[in-house]
Tab-separated table of C-alpha atoms in Angstrom:
chain	number	residue	atom	x	y	z
N	1	UNK	CA	-114.101	-2.752	144.517
N	2	UNK	CA	-110.928	-3.221	146.572
N	3	UNK	CA	-107.567	-1.777	145.553
N	4	UNK	CA	-104.026	-2.587	146.653
N	5	UNK	CA	-101.076	-0.429	145.577
N	6	UNK	CA	-97.630	-1.936	145.119
N	7	UNK	CA	-94.512	0.175	144.573
N	8	UNK	CA	-91.613	-1.769	142.998
N	9	UNK	CA	-88.257	-0.417	144.193
N	10	UNK	CA	-84.860	-1.751	143.082
N	11	UNK	CA	-81.531	-0.843	144.627
N	12	UNK	CA	-79.401	-1.680	141.580
N	13	UNK	CA	-80.052	0.942	138.922
N	14	UNK	CA	-77.531	1.465	136.133
N	15	UNK	CA	-78.082	5.217	135.854
N	16	UNK	CA	-78.754	5.906	139.529
N	17	UNK	CA	-77.730	3.211	142.038
N	18	UNK	CA	-79.616	3.307	145.376
N	19	UNK	CA	-82.151	5.696	143.857
N	20	UNK	CA	-85.086	4.791	146.176
N	21	UNK	CA	-82.966	5.812	149.178
N	22	UNK	CA	-81.745	9.124	147.730
N	23	UNK	CA	-82.964	12.031	149.828
N	24	UNK	CA	-85.476	14.531	148.472
N	25	UNK	CA	-86.418	17.341	150.859
N	26	UNK	CA	-84.924	15.291	153.672
N	27	UNK	CA	-86.844	12.059	152.993
N	28	UNK	CA	-86.014	9.028	150.810
N	29	UNK	CA	-87.662	9.110	147.386
N	30	UNK	CA	-89.482	5.870	148.174
N	31	UNK	CA	-91.049	7.488	151.256
N	32	UNK	CA	-92.503	10.328	149.171
N	33	UNK	CA	-94.012	7.800	146.769
N	34	UNK	CA	-95.370	5.624	149.562
N	35	UNK	CA	-96.958	8.433	151.562
N	36	UNK	CA	-98.688	9.981	148.545
N	37	UNK	CA	-99.918	6.583	147.400
N	38	UNK	CA	-101.138	5.414	150.815
N	39	UNK	CA	-103.130	8.622	151.271
N	40	UNK	CA	-105.356	7.503	148.373
N	41	UNK	CA	-104.928	3.700	148.547
N	42	UNK	CA	-104.352	2.766	152.208
N	43	UNK	CA	-103.356	-0.835	151.415
N	44	UNK	CA	-99.975	0.157	149.959
N	45	UNK	CA	-96.759	-1.884	149.852
N	46	UNK	CA	-93.187	-1.419	148.665
N	47	UNK	CA	-91.870	-4.479	146.805
N	48	UNK	CA	-88.088	-4.662	146.842
N	49	UNK	CA	-85.195	-7.077	146.387
N	50	UNK	CA	-82.856	-5.277	148.776
N	51	UNK	CA	-82.819	-5.296	152.577
N	52	UNK	CA	-81.503	-1.714	152.724
N	53	UNK	CA	-84.677	-0.461	151.048
N	54	UNK	CA	-86.788	-2.721	153.251
N	55	UNK	CA	-85.163	-1.271	156.375
N	56	UNK	CA	-85.826	2.277	155.193
N	57	UNK	CA	-89.499	1.497	154.556
N	58	UNK	CA	-89.924	-0.101	157.973
N	59	UNK	CA	-88.231	2.930	159.551
N	60	UNK	CA	-90.928	5.289	158.298
N	61	UNK	CA	-93.712	2.835	159.166
N	62	UNK	CA	-94.509	1.539	155.686
N	63	UNK	CA	-95.453	-1.952	154.506
N	64	UNK	CA	-92.722	-3.818	152.643
N	65	UNK	CA	-92.477	-7.203	150.934
N	66	UNK	CA	-89.288	-8.902	149.731
N	67	UNK	CA	-89.116	-10.210	146.160
N	68	UNK	CA	-86.596	-11.907	143.887
N	69	UNK	CA	-83.805	-9.836	142.246
N	70	UNK	CA	-84.293	-11.713	138.969
N	71	UNK	CA	-87.513	-10.189	137.626
N	72	UNK	CA	-87.593	-8.875	134.048
N	73	UNK	CA	-89.931	-5.995	134.886
N	74	UNK	CA	-91.735	-4.171	137.638
N	75	UNK	CA	-94.909	-5.989	136.657
N	76	UNK	CA	-93.282	-9.357	137.285
N	77	UNK	CA	-92.046	-8.108	140.670
N	78	UNK	CA	-95.599	-7.047	141.517
N	79	UNK	CA	-96.889	-10.479	140.529
N	80	UNK	CA	-94.599	-12.109	143.095
N	81	UNK	CA	-95.416	-9.472	145.730
N	82	UNK	CA	-99.149	-10.149	145.378
N	83	UNK	CA	-98.552	-13.819	146.126
N	84	UNK	CA	-96.167	-13.140	149.004
N	85	UNK	CA	-98.548	-10.825	150.865
N	86	UNK	CA	-101.632	-12.962	150.168
N	87	UNK	CA	-103.322	-10.065	148.390
N	88	UNK	CA	-107.076	-10.480	147.829
N	89	UNK	CA	-107.770	-7.102	146.174
N	90	UNK	CA	-109.857	-6.888	142.995
N	91	UNK	CA	-107.365	-4.488	141.394
N	92	UNK	CA	-103.625	-4.006	141.917
N	93	UNK	CA	-102.156	-0.565	141.180
N	94	UNK	CA	-98.519	-0.367	140.078
N	95	UNK	CA	-96.991	2.920	141.235
N	96	UNK	CA	-93.477	3.564	139.940
N	97	UNK	CA	-90.976	3.898	142.769
N	98	UNK	CA	-89.298	6.922	141.173
N	99	UNK	CA	-92.439	9.125	140.960
N	100	UNK	CA	-92.320	11.145	144.208
N	101	UNK	CA	-94.973	13.597	142.981
N	102	UNK	CA	-97.674	11.063	142.138
N	103	UNK	CA	-100.978	12.881	142.706
N	104	UNK	CA	-104.190	11.719	144.352
N	105	UNK	CA	-106.073	12.860	141.245
N	106	UNK	CA	-104.008	10.515	139.058
N	107	UNK	CA	-104.639	7.571	141.364
N	108	UNK	CA	-108.354	8.386	141.445
N	109	UNK	CA	-108.466	8.517	137.636
N	110	UNK	CA	-106.837	5.125	137.195
N	111	UNK	CA	-109.194	3.601	139.760
N	112	UNK	CA	-112.196	5.022	137.892
N	113	UNK	CA	-111.097	3.199	134.726
N	114	UNK	CA	-112.384	-0.005	136.340
N	115	UNK	CA	-115.933	1.347	136.427
N	116	UNK	CA	-115.970	-0.062	132.876
N	117	UNK	CA	-116.347	-3.858	133.257
N	118	UNK	CA	-114.351	-4.428	130.044
N	119	UNK	CA	-111.232	-2.857	131.531
N	120	UNK	CA	-108.567	-5.481	132.193
N	121	UNK	CA	-105.616	-3.101	132.571
N	122	UNK	CA	-105.587	0.677	133.015
N	123	UNK	CA	-102.959	3.356	132.478
N	124	UNK	CA	-102.775	7.130	132.059
N	125	UNK	CA	-101.914	9.644	129.362
N	126	UNK	CA	-101.240	13.356	129.345
N	127	UNK	CA	-101.864	15.357	126.167
N	128	UNK	CA	-98.877	17.136	124.695
N	129	UNK	CA	-99.379	20.900	124.632
N	130	UNK	CA	-100.074	22.569	121.259
N	131	UNK	CA	-96.909	24.618	121.861
N	132	UNK	CA	-94.649	21.616	122.500
N	133	UNK	CA	-91.722	21.331	120.109
N	134	UNK	CA	-91.086	18.533	117.645
N	135	UNK	CA	-88.011	17.604	119.714
N	136	UNK	CA	-90.184	17.026	122.784
N	137	UNK	CA	-92.854	15.141	120.838
N	138	UNK	CA	-90.388	12.872	119.044
N	139	UNK	CA	-88.345	11.933	122.142
N	140	UNK	CA	-88.255	8.092	122.070
N	141	UNK	CA	-88.029	8.019	125.880
N	142	UNK	CA	-91.524	9.535	125.986
N	143	UNK	CA	-93.844	6.869	124.499
N	144	UNK	CA	-96.990	7.935	122.678
N	145	UNK	CA	-100.424	6.286	122.669
N	146	UNK	CA	-103.398	6.207	120.306
N	147	UNK	CA	-106.816	5.251	121.633
N	148	UNK	CA	-110.171	4.189	120.217
N	149	UNK	CA	-113.473	6.038	120.628
N	150	UNK	CA	-114.157	4.304	123.954
N	151	UNK	CA	-110.813	5.181	125.507
N	152	UNK	CA	-109.050	1.848	125.026
N	153	UNK	CA	-105.450	1.778	123.770
N	154	UNK	CA	-104.899	0.861	120.139
N	155	UNK	CA	-101.094	1.082	120.210
N	156	UNK	CA	-98.131	2.437	122.184
N	157	UNK	CA	-94.950	3.531	120.426
N	158	UNK	CA	-91.662	5.308	120.933
N	159	UNK	CA	-92.300	6.774	117.481
N	160	UNK	CA	-94.705	9.660	116.987
N	161	UNK	CA	-98.175	8.258	116.335
N	162	UNK	CA	-100.226	9.012	114.364
N	163	UNK	CA	-98.186	10.294	111.407
N	164	UNK	CA	-99.585	13.560	110.036
N	165	UNK	CA	-99.283	13.332	106.294
N	166	UNK	CA	-98.570	16.536	104.419
N	167	UNK	CA	-98.054	18.674	107.538
N	168	UNK	CA	-94.630	20.093	108.523
N	169	UNK	CA	-93.330	18.436	111.676
N	170	UNK	CA	-93.001	21.731	113.534
N	171	UNK	CA	-96.788	22.161	113.211
N	172	UNK	CA	-97.831	18.701	114.390
N	173	UNK	CA	-98.606	19.490	118.033
N	174	UNK	CA	-100.693	22.484	116.984
N	175	UNK	CA	-102.680	20.453	114.448
N	176	UNK	CA	-103.388	17.245	116.417
N	177	UNK	CA	-103.691	16.170	120.068
N	178	UNK	CA	-100.880	13.705	120.746
N	179	UNK	CA	-100.991	11.621	123.926
N	180	UNK	CA	-97.950	11.037	126.138
N	181	UNK	CA	-97.971	7.801	128.112
N	182	UNK	CA	-97.694	8.123	131.895
N	183	UNK	CA	-96.245	4.936	133.424
N	184	UNK	CA	-98.897	4.294	136.057
N	185	UNK	CA	-100.674	0.928	135.673
N	186	UNK	CA	-103.450	-1.020	137.336
N	187	UNK	CA	-104.559	-4.596	136.675
N	188	UNK	CA	-107.474	-6.769	137.639
N	189	UNK	CA	-106.087	-9.529	139.866
N	190	UNK	CA	-106.799	-12.313	137.375
N	191	UNK	CA	-105.276	-10.269	134.536
N	192	UNK	CA	-102.056	-9.743	136.498
N	193	UNK	CA	-101.725	-13.510	136.856
N	194	UNK	CA	-102.124	-13.906	133.083
N	195	UNK	CA	-99.638	-11.272	131.993
N	196	UNK	CA	-96.861	-12.384	134.343
N	197	UNK	CA	-97.057	-15.828	132.721
N	198	UNK	CA	-96.881	-14.485	129.140
N	199	UNK	CA	-93.718	-14.732	127.056
N	200	UNK	CA	-92.417	-11.592	125.382
N	201	UNK	CA	-94.024	-10.799	122.041
N	202	UNK	CA	-92.457	-9.462	118.858
N	203	UNK	CA	-93.871	-5.964	119.359
N	204	UNK	CA	-92.534	-5.714	122.895
N	205	UNK	CA	-89.116	-6.881	121.747
N	206	UNK	CA	-89.125	-4.329	118.915
N	207	UNK	CA	-90.046	-1.269	120.998
N	208	UNK	CA	-89.012	-2.404	124.500
N	209	UNK	CA	-92.476	-1.545	125.861
N	210	UNK	CA	-94.023	-4.315	127.968
N	211	UNK	CA	-97.580	-3.018	127.440
N	212	UNK	CA	-97.287	-4.134	123.807
N	213	UNK	CA	-97.101	-7.728	125.076
N	214	UNK	CA	-100.534	-7.235	126.610
N	215	UNK	CA	-102.051	-5.546	123.577
N	216	UNK	CA	-100.678	-8.196	121.245
N	217	UNK	CA	-102.326	-10.827	123.448
N	218	UNK	CA	-105.680	-9.076	122.979
N	219	UNK	CA	-106.082	-7.538	126.435
N	220	UNK	CA	-108.146	-4.376	126.870
N	221	UNK	CA	-106.151	-1.438	128.244
N	222	UNK	CA	-108.296	1.490	129.371
N	223	UNK	CA	-106.606	4.871	129.129
N	224	UNK	CA	-107.394	7.598	131.655
N	225	UNK	CA	-106.404	11.227	131.079
N	226	UNK	CA	-104.523	13.564	133.379
N	227	UNK	CA	-103.388	17.153	132.938
N	228	UNK	CA	-100.773	16.832	135.682
N	229	UNK	CA	-97.155	16.441	134.665
N	230	UNK	CA	-95.143	13.736	136.372
N	231	UNK	CA	-91.548	14.223	137.445
N	232	UNK	CA	-89.846	10.865	137.314
N	233	UNK	CA	-86.324	10.549	138.707
N	234	UNK	CA	-83.974	8.508	136.527
N	235	UNK	CA	-80.660	10.267	137.163
N	236	UNK	CA	-78.953	12.373	139.853
N	237	UNK	CA	-79.628	15.391	137.631
N	238	UNK	CA	-83.356	14.616	137.764
N	239	UNK	CA	-83.109	14.589	141.555
N	240	UNK	CA	-81.642	18.094	141.500
N	241	UNK	CA	-84.561	19.276	139.368
N	242	UNK	CA	-87.027	17.601	141.725
N	243	UNK	CA	-85.394	19.290	144.710
N	244	UNK	CA	-85.767	22.665	143.009
N	245	UNK	CA	-89.395	21.852	142.165
N	246	UNK	CA	-90.344	20.845	145.688
N	247	UNK	CA	-88.802	24.025	147.115
N	248	UNK	CA	-91.052	26.016	144.787
N	249	UNK	CA	-94.286	24.338	145.962
């Protein structure tokens, strides 16, 4: 099975403009993401709508493809990128451009999800720790997932799912394994074509989670597990934390 990795990278970010070009340990964030990704999936590309990002990628020897600035989501940007580069891979992996610590183990896990022929889309989860607080568990910016007995997603939500009836909230993480969604995706090529043509569904509009569009349409999303924490960079403050983290490695 052949894999291509595409890293969507936008210049215009409300909370952190020019984020892909911000320096982390002396290199642009997008370079960290690209190098870690390409080490596991050699056919890796950055998909961007901005020539400044494209120039930076070319400068460090990476593959880059230009895409429209008008896409609703990273998935839609990847759909255009696949067409523009003439991609013939069986599976396309969507690596977030603000995840400079993406690990080979995580990429291997998501690739292995496609050993199951029923898998149309794959993503990852990380279990919350039994000692995690209710505040951490209930954070709406950290979506939760419930899965069936075969590892396919039943639902994603910004709310805490499932609800533990009759148990004090401060005991929930100790009494049940809750799953935190990690925003790494992979799609079979034909599935990617389908989902980029789908209109938004009511569930996606309600929770602002695009994977609910796919579930509502009946697609099978395989969920791989990782014990590695991701450090996404959404704000300049996150970059400071990442800089401190990388110095401690």
